[in-house]
C-alpha cells in the first residue's frame, strides 16, 4: 500500500484529475467543485503521496550530508587513477584545488596514503526536498481554503449592512464615505470605500478598501467590487411624490423619458423624445427641471453606495508560505550541482585514485580533467 501511495504513477493520475477538475470548475463557476468532499479527497491523497515520497528520500539526502570517510575502500572501486612524480607537491596541489573550488573536505593522512572525501552543492541537494515540502504546504493551504466562504455586501454611505453569517458571524460594516478618484488627465484612477467594522455591535476597526488594495480584519478580507448611485427625486404633478432611482436607469414622466447619470461634474439629467435628447443639464441639490407635460422634477439628493466582496480563506497564509518556500527551493537549483570527490593518494605507488559522484556527466568529466592536470602534473 505504501509503495502504491508513493508511486509516480499515482502522482500523475492525481495531477491529471486535479487539472481536469480545475478546468471544469473554471468553465462552470456556479458549480462549487472546490468545496466537494471528493475534491478535498484528491488534495489529501496527493499531499500524502508527496509526503511519503519526501520521507522515503530524506535518509538518502541525510546520508550524503553526513557521509563519513571510508578508509577501507579498495582501489578497484575508484574510476580513475592519476600517476604523480612528487607525492608532497601533489598532496599540496590536491588540497589547494579542492579549497579553491569551495569543497568541504574530510581527510585521513597516514604514512602510506592520504584519503580525502570532498563534497559541495548542498543547497542543490536540499532543493528537491524543500520543493516537495513547499508543494505539500500549498496543497494543505488549498485544502484549508476549501472551507472558506465569500459573499457580496451592498451598503449606502452612512448606513450599516450585516455581513452574511456564513462569512463572519455577528459582523457588520458601515460605509463612512465612497469616492471615485481621478488622475491628472481626468481619467478614473480608483474607487475608495472608507469603512468601519462592527462585531456584535462594538466598533473594532476602521480602514479603506480600494481596487487591488483590500482591507483585512482578523482573516476577513474586504475587496472593492462595484459601486453605484441612487438619485432621490421629487415629481410634482397632481401630487408630489419622491423616488429613489438608480443611476443611468431610464424612466418616464408622462410622455417624456429621462435618466440621471452621476459624472465628475455633477448629476447630469437628460430628457428624451424618442431617441432624441431635448434637454440636458447638471443638477445640484434643490434644483428643478420642468418636463414638456408640465411636471416638475426636483433633485433632492444623491445617495452613493458601494459593493464589497467579503471573503474568508483560512488557507491563504499557508499557501503564501508554500509559494515563498517554492521560490527559495527553485533558486537553490541554480546553486550548482551536488558532487562528491573520493580520492586516495597512494604514497607507495605514487598514484592518485579518484571517483567522482555527480549526476551531470559534463561536470564529472571536467573534475577528472582538472585533477589530472593540476595534481598529476603538479610535481
XYZ file of C-alpha atoms in Angstrom:
379
model
C 0.000 0.000 0.000
C 2.835 2.410 0.889
C 4.550 1.596 -2.406
C 1.360 2.385 -4.325
C 0.644 5.607 -2.414
C 4.185 6.877 -3.059
C 4.307 5.874 -6.734
C 4.868 8.352 -9.574
C 2.005 6.682 -11.474
C -0.428 7.666 -8.722
C 1.013 11.212 -8.656
C 0.462 11.586 -12.415
C -3.143 10.346 -12.117
C -3.862 12.740 -9.244
C -2.286 15.723 -11.030
C -4.327 14.967 -14.157
C -7.512 14.661 -12.080
C -6.845 17.973 -10.304
C -6.116 19.739 -13.605
C -9.271 18.423 -15.290
C -11.353 19.271 -12.221
C -9.935 22.807 -12.081
C -10.744 23.349 -15.764
C -14.312 22.165 -15.227
C -14.662 24.411 -12.164
C -13.344 27.403 -14.140
C -15.759 26.808 -17.017
C -18.674 26.238 -14.618
C -18.239 28.796 -11.797
C -21.758 28.130 -10.499
C -20.782 24.561 -9.614
C -18.929 24.661 -6.298
C -16.460 21.869 -7.035
C -13.701 23.099 -4.736
C -15.828 22.508 -1.633
C -16.854 18.991 -2.605
C -15.706 16.049 -0.493
C -14.154 14.224 -3.447
C -12.071 17.275 -4.479
C -10.785 17.627 -0.918
C -10.047 13.903 -1.020
C -7.931 14.324 -4.174
C -5.910 17.065 -2.460
C -5.330 14.960 0.665
C -4.294 11.861 -1.295
C -1.881 13.917 -3.426
C -0.487 15.517 -0.247
C 0.001 12.059 1.257
C 1.693 10.903 -1.964
C 4.213 13.753 -1.824
C 4.747 13.324 1.904
C 5.620 9.627 1.597
C 7.956 10.331 -1.354
C 9.712 13.037 0.667
C 10.078 10.896 3.790
C 11.468 7.979 1.780
C 14.155 10.164 0.191
C 15.250 12.037 3.302
C 17.562 9.241 4.600
C 19.448 9.251 1.274
C 19.850 13.008 1.451
C 20.994 12.899 5.085
C 23.438 10.108 4.227
C 25.113 12.393 1.692
C 25.118 15.405 4.008
C 26.760 13.496 6.856
C 28.762 10.953 4.892
C 31.748 9.587 6.766
C 35.200 8.982 5.387
C 35.706 5.368 4.310
C 39.291 4.312 4.835
C 38.613 0.688 3.827
C 37.667 1.376 0.229
C 39.682 -0.700 -2.243
C 41.483 0.948 -5.138
C 39.466 -1.028 -7.682
C 36.332 0.818 -6.631
C 37.732 4.099 -7.963
C 37.082 5.126 -11.579
C 40.347 6.904 -12.481
C 43.969 6.724 -11.474
C 46.446 9.565 -11.918
C 50.193 8.986 -11.916
C 52.284 11.506 -9.984
C 56.020 12.147 -9.558
C 56.324 14.122 -6.329
C 53.957 12.959 -3.601
C 54.427 16.043 -1.430
C 53.764 18.521 -4.218
C 50.744 16.567 -5.494
C 49.344 16.431 -1.967
C 49.637 20.217 -1.719
C 48.072 20.710 -5.162
C 45.201 18.392 -4.376
C 44.294 20.253 -1.190
C 44.723 23.611 -2.937
C 42.442 22.631 -5.825
C 39.675 21.399 -3.517
C 39.961 24.523 -1.357
C 39.798 26.903 -4.321
C 36.705 25.141 -5.653
C 34.892 25.501 -2.323
C 34.696 21.832 -1.354
C 34.124 20.729 2.207
C 36.948 18.258 2.821
C 37.363 15.384 5.250
C 40.700 13.572 5.307
C 42.732 10.821 6.892
C 46.507 11.011 6.465
C 48.762 8.050 7.207
C 52.329 7.146 6.300
C 51.064 5.120 3.328
C 48.190 7.145 1.923
C 46.068 10.283 2.092
C 42.329 9.610 1.963
C 40.017 12.508 1.042
C 36.261 12.978 0.853
C 35.279 16.314 -0.674
C 31.751 17.472 -1.431
C 29.882 20.675 -2.366
C 26.498 21.788 -3.709
C 24.498 21.092 -0.540
C 21.821 23.642 -1.472
C 21.220 21.790 -4.734
C 20.965 18.563 -2.763
C 18.333 20.070 -0.454
C 16.382 21.810 -3.242
C 14.127 18.932 -4.416
C 13.225 18.022 -0.834
C 12.372 21.627 0.039
C 10.347 21.862 -3.192
C 8.368 18.782 -2.138
C 7.732 20.344 1.262
C 6.578 23.607 -0.353
C 4.136 21.697 -2.578
C 2.784 19.864 0.467
C 2.247 23.199 2.252
C 0.485 24.676 -0.799
C -1.817 21.645 -1.015
C -2.624 21.858 2.694
C -3.391 25.556 2.216
C -5.694 24.694 -0.691
C -7.437 22.097 1.480
C -7.950 24.636 4.295
C -9.080 27.212 1.721
C -11.869 24.921 0.565
C -13.530 25.571 3.936
C -13.535 29.342 3.335
C -16.539 31.439 2.346
C -17.271 34.541 0.296
C -20.185 36.821 -0.482
C -21.028 40.379 -1.541
C -22.374 43.207 0.592
C -24.011 46.389 -0.662
C -24.129 49.381 1.674
C -25.126 53.008 1.205
C -22.892 55.752 2.538
C -23.795 56.432 6.148
C -25.595 53.119 6.606
C -24.689 49.754 8.106
C -25.034 46.373 6.460
C -24.705 42.948 8.055
C -22.018 40.571 6.830
C -23.581 37.193 5.898
C -23.246 34.820 8.853
C -21.591 32.076 6.798
C -18.694 34.502 6.210
C -18.448 36.123 9.657
C -20.944 35.796 12.492
C -22.029 38.944 14.291
C -20.117 41.267 11.972
C -21.476 44.398 10.297
C -19.953 47.078 8.102
C -20.644 50.789 7.966
C -19.680 52.810 4.892
C -18.499 56.233 6.021
C -17.606 57.549 2.591
C -17.203 56.476 -1.009
C -15.079 58.290 -3.582
C -14.163 57.962 -7.216
C -10.553 59.060 -7.669
C -9.293 60.650 -10.872
C -5.766 61.022 -12.242
C -4.154 64.208 -13.566
C -5.687 63.613 -17.018
C -9.212 63.366 -15.637
C -9.480 59.610 -16.124
C -10.791 57.360 -13.353
C -7.896 56.107 -11.243
C -9.604 54.127 -8.489
C -12.605 53.748 -6.195
C -12.214 54.032 -2.433
C -14.582 52.992 0.348
C -13.980 54.254 3.879
C -15.435 51.645 6.222
C -15.913 50.842 9.901
C -16.193 47.248 11.130
C -18.505 46.265 13.990
C -18.577 42.924 15.811
C -21.608 42.246 17.985
C -22.438 45.943 17.869
C -18.976 47.072 19.001
C -16.682 49.111 16.748
C -13.470 47.141 16.203
C -11.692 48.551 13.147
C -11.564 51.357 10.599
C -9.918 51.492 7.211
C -10.243 51.877 3.475
C -10.530 49.414 0.656
C -9.890 50.093 -2.988
C -9.343 48.084 -6.168
C -6.260 45.850 -5.707
C -5.852 47.067 -2.101
C -8.260 45.114 0.114
C -8.885 45.820 3.787
C -8.301 42.938 6.210
C -9.580 42.292 9.696
C -8.791 39.030 11.519
C -8.950 36.858 8.434
C -11.933 38.624 6.846
C -10.938 40.443 3.654
C -12.963 43.255 2.058
C -12.465 43.893 -1.664
C -13.796 46.849 -3.626
C -16.057 45.056 -6.078
C -18.556 47.535 -7.505
C -20.367 50.786 -6.781
C -23.344 52.856 -7.839
C -25.577 55.827 -7.135
C -29.216 56.309 -6.338
C -30.785 59.690 -7.030
C -33.542 60.961 -4.749
C -36.038 62.994 -6.793
C -39.429 64.541 -6.269
C -42.024 64.645 -9.078
C -44.767 67.246 -8.711
C -47.936 66.944 -10.741
C -51.350 66.340 -9.297
C -49.482 65.073 -6.219
C -45.830 65.338 -5.235
C -44.062 62.010 -4.833
C -40.452 61.125 -4.048
C -38.471 58.293 -5.636
C -35.022 56.812 -5.330
C -33.921 55.906 -8.871
C -30.743 54.062 -9.944
C -28.004 55.853 -11.833
C -28.369 55.798 -15.659
C -31.711 53.956 -15.430
C -34.324 55.363 -17.851
C -37.802 56.281 -16.556
C -40.735 58.222 -17.918
C -42.770 61.115 -16.628
C -45.872 61.450 -18.775
C -44.688 61.003 -22.339
C -41.109 62.108 -21.641
C -38.245 59.705 -20.968
C -35.359 60.744 -18.752
C -32.342 59.407 -16.901
C -29.821 60.825 -14.447
C -26.146 59.954 -14.528
C -23.562 60.901 -11.945
C -20.448 62.356 -13.577
C -17.423 64.141 -12.229
C -19.118 67.487 -12.862
C -22.284 66.529 -11.034
C -25.579 64.762 -11.734
C -26.497 65.041 -15.416
C -30.179 64.694 -16.369
C -31.222 64.055 -19.955
C -34.768 64.351 -21.315
C -35.659 62.347 -24.409
C -38.327 62.494 -27.053
C -37.971 59.159 -28.741
C -34.228 58.778 -29.176
C -33.540 62.489 -29.358
C -32.231 64.467 -26.376
C -34.461 67.512 -25.915
C -32.829 68.842 -22.758
C -29.710 68.104 -20.694
C -28.240 69.867 -17.700
C -26.353 69.322 -14.453
C -28.435 69.302 -11.293
C -27.420 70.315 -7.804
C -29.357 69.632 -4.635
C -32.615 71.608 -4.713
C -32.568 72.289 -8.499
C -35.746 71.727 -10.549
C -36.484 70.998 -14.191
C -39.826 71.223 -15.967
C -40.968 68.493 -18.323
C -42.889 69.209 -21.570
C -46.076 67.883 -19.941
C -45.823 70.396 -17.111
C -44.480 68.036 -14.456
C -41.633 69.363 -12.356
C -38.699 67.254 -11.151
C -36.880 68.383 -8.033
C -33.416 66.965 -7.469
C -33.320 66.233 -3.729
C -30.059 64.333 -3.147
C -27.590 61.719 -4.367
C -27.067 58.538 -2.380
C -23.877 56.647 -3.338
C -23.396 53.005 -2.404
C -20.540 50.567 -2.602
C -20.492 46.839 -3.221
C -17.785 44.959 -1.370
C -16.732 41.366 -1.877
C -16.217 39.784 1.548
C -14.060 36.703 1.816
C -12.674 34.373 4.462
C -9.937 31.984 3.355
C -8.132 30.149 6.189
C -5.634 28.710 3.722
C -4.327 31.946 2.188
C -1.391 32.479 4.549
C -0.477 28.795 4.383
C -0.410 28.909 0.580
C 1.729 32.068 0.671
C 4.280 30.337 2.917
C 4.332 27.416 0.477
C 4.920 29.710 -2.503
C 7.755 31.516 -0.692
C 9.420 28.177 0.041
C 8.832 27.175 -3.580
C 10.652 30.285 -4.804
C 13.536 29.649 -2.397
C 13.834 25.980 -3.384
C 13.651 26.828 -7.096
C 16.518 29.321 -6.721
C 18.547 26.661 -4.881
C 18.565 24.521 -8.025
C 20.825 27.176 -9.602
C 23.408 26.991 -6.804
C 25.412 24.268 -8.539
C 25.042 20.512 -8.765
C 25.833 18.391 -5.751
C 29.059 16.457 -6.231
C 31.435 14.245 -4.262
C 35.103 13.554 -4.852
C 36.559 10.406 -3.304
C 40.331 10.434 -3.614
C 43.200 8.336 -2.296
C 46.783 9.458 -2.775
C 48.831 6.236 -2.503
C 52.322 7.268 -1.444
C 53.881 3.878 -2.227
C 52.729 3.592 -5.831
C 52.812 7.392 -6.479
C 49.260 7.370 -7.775
C 46.024 9.192 -7.004
C 42.866 7.110 -7.252
C 39.703 9.151 -7.832
C 35.978 8.612 -8.006
C 33.577 11.500 -8.721
C 29.893 11.220 -7.832
C 27.766 13.664 -9.840
C 24.658 13.260 -11.983
C 25.952 15.688 -14.604
C 28.399 13.867 -16.889
C 29.978 17.079 -18.199
C 30.758 18.319 -14.683
C 32.084 14.897 -13.766
C 34.483 14.783 -16.735
C 35.577 18.360 -16.055
C 36.562 17.422 -12.489
C 38.577 14.449 -13.719
C 40.373 16.686 -16.223
C 41.225 19.320 -13.579
C 42.541 16.677 -11.199
C 44.666 15.061 -13.891
C 46.054 18.458 -14.970
C 46.744 20.113 -11.612
C 47.543 17.093 -9.467
C 49.098 14.748 -11.975
C 51.394 17.424 -13.330
C 51.965 19.213 -10.051
C 55.444 17.927 -9.412
